[in-house]
């Protein structure tokens, strides 16, 4: 990376964090949550909504954050389920799992993040009370498999709180072929 590119990236980083926070607030994330969360978790926000608005998380529950990324939703879930609960993140990228765990530790929450695919969730059957997910299921080409997996890991009476992107019409092949247009 050139010195000019590096300087530009450093200048843009704080601005990008502000934009990510504004997006999270626009989706209904409580400002107190964003103030309390590590800046790196907020700056990495890439969600398309707010799964916490309807998740009704309770103390002691086990939560799966599918596509946990840098951990913002896992951290918020951890605050809600408290020390008697448990949050498990699953992300395809092991670097994001490490970031999520570090951000959670910095916020006083313990999460376990597992590297894995959402089409084959690396958890036991009937092991979680609630599944949350924010803008990742649309990235799978095997959405039915993802939904089947969600219900496999849910305990009886479990809940799902998903925010995602849905298209009401068939996308053109040029959009489908360009991942920059449908992936963050």
mmCIF file of C-alpha atoms in Angstrom:
data_model
loop_
_atom_site.group_PDB
_atom_site.id
_atom_site.type_symbol
_atom_site.label_atom_id
_atom_site.label_comp_id
_atom_site.label_asym_id
_atom_site.label_seq_id
_atom_site.Cartn_x
_atom_site.Cartn_y
_atom_site.Cartn_z
ATOM 1 C CA UNK A 1 0.000 0.000 0.000
ATOM 2 C CA UNK A 2 1.407 3.413 -0.885
ATOM 3 C CA UNK A 3 1.920 6.138 1.715
ATOM 4 C CA UNK A 4 -0.864 8.191 0.107
ATOM 5 C CA UNK A 5 -3.291 5.261 0.207
ATOM 6 C CA UNK A 6 -2.383 4.515 3.829
ATOM 7 C CA UNK A 7 -2.888 8.159 4.810
ATOM 8 C CA UNK A 8 -6.246 8.234 3.004
ATOM 9 C CA UNK A 9 -7.351 5.032 4.780
ATOM 10 C CA UNK A 10 -6.379 6.467 8.186
ATOM 11 C CA UNK A 11 -8.282 9.689 7.455
ATOM 12 C CA UNK A 12 -11.397 7.766 6.373
ATOM 13 C CA UNK A 13 -11.507 5.336 9.319
ATOM 14 C CA UNK A 14 -13.039 7.749 11.871
ATOM 15 C CA UNK A 15 -15.565 8.962 9.302
ATOM 16 C CA UNK A 16 -16.555 5.408 8.437
ATOM 17 C CA UNK A 17 -17.134 4.679 12.138
ATOM 18 C CA UNK A 18 -19.469 7.672 12.395
ATOM 19 C CA UNK A 19 -21.414 6.521 9.338
ATOM 20 C CA UNK A 20 -21.719 2.976 10.729
ATOM 21 C CA UNK A 21 -22.995 4.331 14.061
ATOM 22 C CA UNK A 22 -25.548 6.520 12.264
ATOM 23 C CA UNK A 23 -26.725 3.489 10.299
ATOM 24 C CA UNK A 24 -27.093 1.458 13.504
ATOM 25 C CA UNK A 25 -29.049 4.290 15.146
ATOM 26 C CA UNK A 26 -31.257 4.575 12.056
ATOM 27 C CA UNK A 27 -32.122 0.879 12.520
ATOM 28 C CA UNK A 28 -33.127 1.469 16.140
ATOM 29 C CA UNK A 29 -29.985 0.513 18.039
ATOM 30 C CA UNK A 30 -30.061 2.296 21.391
ATOM 31 C CA UNK A 31 -27.420 5.053 21.606
ATOM 32 C CA UNK A 32 -26.512 3.697 25.070
ATOM 33 C CA UNK A 33 -25.649 0.329 23.522
ATOM 34 C CA UNK A 34 -23.426 1.976 20.921
ATOM 35 C CA UNK A 35 -21.730 4.155 23.571
ATOM 36 C CA UNK A 36 -21.072 1.102 25.739
ATOM 37 C CA UNK A 37 -19.830 -1.194 22.952
ATOM 38 C CA UNK A 38 -16.183 -1.112 21.849
ATOM 39 C CA UNK A 39 -15.646 1.423 19.040
ATOM 40 C CA UNK A 40 -14.278 -1.303 16.759
ATOM 41 C CA UNK A 41 -17.498 -3.309 17.039
ATOM 42 C CA UNK A 42 -19.604 -0.253 16.211
ATOM 43 C CA UNK A 43 -17.299 0.807 13.359
ATOM 44 C CA UNK A 44 -17.649 -2.674 11.843
ATOM 45 C CA UNK A 45 -21.463 -2.586 11.828
ATOM 46 C CA UNK A 46 -22.711 -3.968 8.499
ATOM 47 C CA UNK A 47 -26.276 -4.881 9.420
ATOM 48 C CA UNK A 48 -29.436 -4.233 7.458
ATOM 49 C CA UNK A 49 -31.746 -3.871 10.453
ATOM 50 C CA UNK A 50 -32.004 -4.565 14.173
ATOM 51 C CA UNK A 51 -32.735 -8.142 15.308
ATOM 52 C CA UNK A 52 -32.970 -6.970 18.939
ATOM 53 C CA UNK A 53 -36.209 -5.064 18.384
ATOM 54 C CA UNK A 54 -38.224 -8.291 18.449
ATOM 55 C CA UNK A 55 -35.872 -10.872 19.954
ATOM 56 C CA UNK A 56 -37.248 -10.549 23.524
ATOM 57 C CA UNK A 57 -34.038 -11.971 24.977
ATOM 58 C CA UNK A 58 -34.253 -13.025 28.621
ATOM 59 C CA UNK A 59 -31.659 -13.658 31.319
ATOM 60 C CA UNK A 60 -30.275 -17.180 31.128
ATOM 61 C CA UNK A 61 -31.096 -17.863 27.480
ATOM 62 C CA UNK A 62 -28.698 -19.362 24.949
ATOM 63 C CA UNK A 63 -28.449 -17.188 21.821
ATOM 64 C CA UNK A 64 -26.958 -18.017 18.436
ATOM 65 C CA UNK A 65 -25.766 -14.994 16.445
ATOM 66 C CA UNK A 66 -25.581 -16.325 12.899
ATOM 67 C CA UNK A 67 -22.985 -14.360 10.917
ATOM 68 C CA UNK A 68 -21.688 -12.638 14.038
ATOM 69 C CA UNK A 69 -19.069 -10.531 12.269
ATOM 70 C CA UNK A 70 -17.161 -8.226 14.635
ATOM 71 C CA UNK A 71 -19.617 -8.989 17.424
ATOM 72 C CA UNK A 72 -21.884 -5.973 17.985
ATOM 73 C CA UNK A 73 -25.107 -8.008 18.011
ATOM 74 C CA UNK A 74 -23.481 -10.728 20.121
ATOM 75 C CA UNK A 75 -22.369 -8.137 22.672
ATOM 76 C CA UNK A 76 -25.842 -6.618 22.924
ATOM 77 C CA UNK A 77 -27.322 -10.117 23.260
ATOM 78 C CA UNK A 78 -24.771 -10.883 25.977
ATOM 79 C CA UNK A 79 -25.862 -7.860 27.997
ATOM 80 C CA UNK A 80 -29.482 -8.982 27.688
ATOM 81 C CA UNK A 81 -29.004 -12.650 28.660
ATOM 82 C CA UNK A 82 -26.581 -11.757 31.446
ATOM 83 C CA UNK A 83 -24.034 -13.955 33.199
ATOM 84 C CA UNK A 84 -26.445 -16.903 33.421
ATOM 85 C CA UNK A 85 -27.004 -16.871 29.653
ATOM 86 C CA UNK A 86 -24.717 -17.694 26.791
ATOM 87 C CA UNK A 87 -24.057 -16.210 23.352
ATOM 88 C CA UNK A 88 -22.583 -18.277 20.552
ATOM 89 C CA UNK A 89 -21.453 -16.601 17.359
ATOM 90 C CA UNK A 90 -20.976 -18.412 14.069
ATOM 91 C CA UNK A 91 -19.035 -16.767 11.273
ATOM 92 C CA UNK A 92 -17.385 -18.046 8.122
ATOM 93 C CA UNK A 93 -14.311 -15.902 8.756
ATOM 94 C CA UNK A 94 -12.036 -16.949 11.662
ATOM 95 C CA UNK A 95 -10.588 -13.417 11.848
ATOM 96 C CA UNK A 96 -14.072 -12.042 12.502
ATOM 97 C CA UNK A 97 -14.586 -14.636 15.237
ATOM 98 C CA UNK A 98 -11.401 -13.468 16.954
ATOM 99 C CA UNK A 99 -12.518 -9.834 16.624
ATOM 100 C CA UNK A 100 -15.961 -10.658 18.029
ATOM 101 C CA UNK A 101 -14.482 -12.449 21.027
ATOM 102 C CA UNK A 102 -12.000 -9.602 21.676
ATOM 103 C CA UNK A 103 -14.720 -6.944 21.374
ATOM 104 C CA UNK A 104 -16.980 -8.943 23.688
ATOM 105 C CA UNK A 105 -14.218 -9.327 26.281
ATOM 106 C CA UNK A 106 -13.556 -5.578 26.123
ATOM 107 C CA UNK A 107 -17.237 -4.949 26.840
ATOM 108 C CA UNK A 108 -17.382 -7.361 29.767
ATOM 109 C CA UNK A 109 -19.290 -10.064 27.889
ATOM 110 C CA UNK A 110 -18.105 -13.574 27.155
ATOM 111 C CA UNK A 111 -19.092 -15.112 23.844
ATOM 112 C CA UNK A 112 -17.888 -18.190 22.036
ATOM 113 C CA UNK A 113 -17.518 -17.757 18.301
ATOM 114 C CA UNK A 114 -17.242 -20.779 16.036
ATOM 115 C CA UNK A 115 -15.919 -20.694 12.511
ATOM 116 C CA UNK A 116 -18.529 -22.298 10.335
ATOM 117 C CA UNK A 117 -21.020 -22.113 7.506
ATOM 118 C CA UNK A 118 -24.629 -21.115 8.074
ATOM 119 C CA UNK A 119 -25.709 -24.022 5.866
ATOM 120 C CA UNK A 120 -24.047 -26.404 8.352
ATOM 121 C CA UNK A 121 -24.155 -24.725 11.770
ATOM 122 C CA UNK A 122 -21.460 -26.235 14.028
ATOM 123 C CA UNK A 123 -23.798 -26.723 17.012
ATOM 124 C CA UNK A 124 -25.752 -29.629 18.454
ATOM 125 C CA UNK A 125 -29.418 -30.195 17.749
ATOM 126 C CA UNK A 126 -31.882 -28.346 20.027
ATOM 127 C CA UNK A 127 -29.128 -26.346 21.733
ATOM 128 C CA UNK A 128 -30.244 -22.680 21.526
ATOM 129 C CA UNK A 129 -33.247 -20.671 22.719
ATOM 130 C CA UNK A 130 -32.993 -17.831 20.217
ATOM 131 C CA UNK A 131 -31.326 -17.296 16.834
ATOM 132 C CA UNK A 132 -30.504 -13.746 15.782
ATOM 133 C CA UNK A 133 -29.057 -12.755 12.426
ATOM 134 C CA UNK A 134 -28.476 -9.443 10.704
ATOM 135 C CA UNK A 135 -28.042 -9.302 6.956
ATOM 136 C CA UNK A 136 -26.227 -12.534 6.182
ATOM 137 C CA UNK A 137 -28.767 -15.159 5.122
ATOM 138 C CA UNK A 138 -29.241 -13.334 1.821
ATOM 139 C CA UNK A 139 -25.594 -14.125 1.044
ATOM 140 C CA UNK A 140 -26.239 -17.868 0.951
ATOM 141 C CA UNK A 141 -27.113 -19.617 -2.280
ATOM 142 C CA UNK A 142 -28.716 -22.367 -0.150
ATOM 143 C CA UNK A 143 -31.242 -20.422 1.910
ATOM 144 C CA UNK A 144 -33.496 -23.441 2.532
ATOM 145 C CA UNK A 145 -30.530 -25.250 4.072
ATOM 146 C CA UNK A 146 -29.876 -22.254 6.320
ATOM 147 C CA UNK A 147 -33.480 -22.169 7.536
ATOM 148 C CA UNK A 148 -33.446 -25.939 8.087
ATOM 149 C CA UNK A 149 -30.290 -25.526 10.178
ATOM 150 C CA UNK A 150 -31.826 -22.715 12.249
ATOM 151 C CA UNK A 151 -34.716 -24.948 13.212
ATOM 152 C CA UNK A 152 -32.408 -27.907 13.853
ATOM 153 C CA UNK A 153 -30.454 -26.024 16.536
ATOM 154 C CA UNK A 154 -33.509 -24.353 18.126
ATOM 155 C CA UNK A 155 -34.960 -25.814 21.300
ATOM 156 C CA UNK A 156 -38.703 -26.509 21.316
ATOM 157 C CA UNK A 157 -40.461 -23.158 21.710
ATOM 158 C CA UNK A 158 -37.313 -21.332 20.522
ATOM 159 C CA UNK A 159 -37.438 -18.052 18.644
ATOM 160 C CA UNK A 160 -35.851 -16.567 15.528
ATOM 161 C CA UNK A 161 -35.224 -12.843 15.065
ATOM 162 C CA UNK A 162 -33.772 -12.137 11.631
ATOM 163 C CA UNK A 163 -33.236 -8.929 9.715
ATOM 164 C CA UNK A 164 -32.232 -9.388 6.127
ATOM 165 C CA UNK A 165 -32.646 -8.268 2.534
ATOM 166 C CA UNK A 166 -35.416 -9.734 0.411
ATOM 167 C CA UNK A 167 -36.016 -9.016 -3.258
ATOM 168 C CA UNK A 168 -39.593 -8.985 -4.497
ATOM 169 C CA UNK A 169 -38.503 -9.686 -8.054
ATOM 170 C CA UNK A 170 -35.894 -11.684 -9.905
ATOM 171 C CA UNK A 171 -32.567 -9.857 -10.055
ATOM 172 C CA UNK A 172 -30.839 -9.360 -13.386
ATOM 173 C CA UNK A 173 -27.903 -11.632 -14.123
ATOM 174 C CA UNK A 174 -25.514 -8.641 -14.087
ATOM 175 C CA UNK A 175 -26.456 -7.956 -10.454
ATOM 176 C CA UNK A 176 -26.297 -11.622 -9.472
ATOM 177 C CA UNK A 177 -22.827 -11.901 -11.049
ATOM 178 C CA UNK A 178 -21.398 -8.854 -9.219
ATOM 179 C CA UNK A 179 -20.814 -9.640 -5.512
ATOM 180 C CA UNK A 180 -19.982 -5.960 -4.838
ATOM 181 C CA UNK A 181 -23.657 -5.196 -5.418
ATOM 182 C CA UNK A 182 -25.021 -7.746 -2.931
ATOM 183 C CA UNK A 183 -22.336 -8.274 -0.308
ATOM 184 C CA UNK A 184 -20.852 -5.877 2.212
#
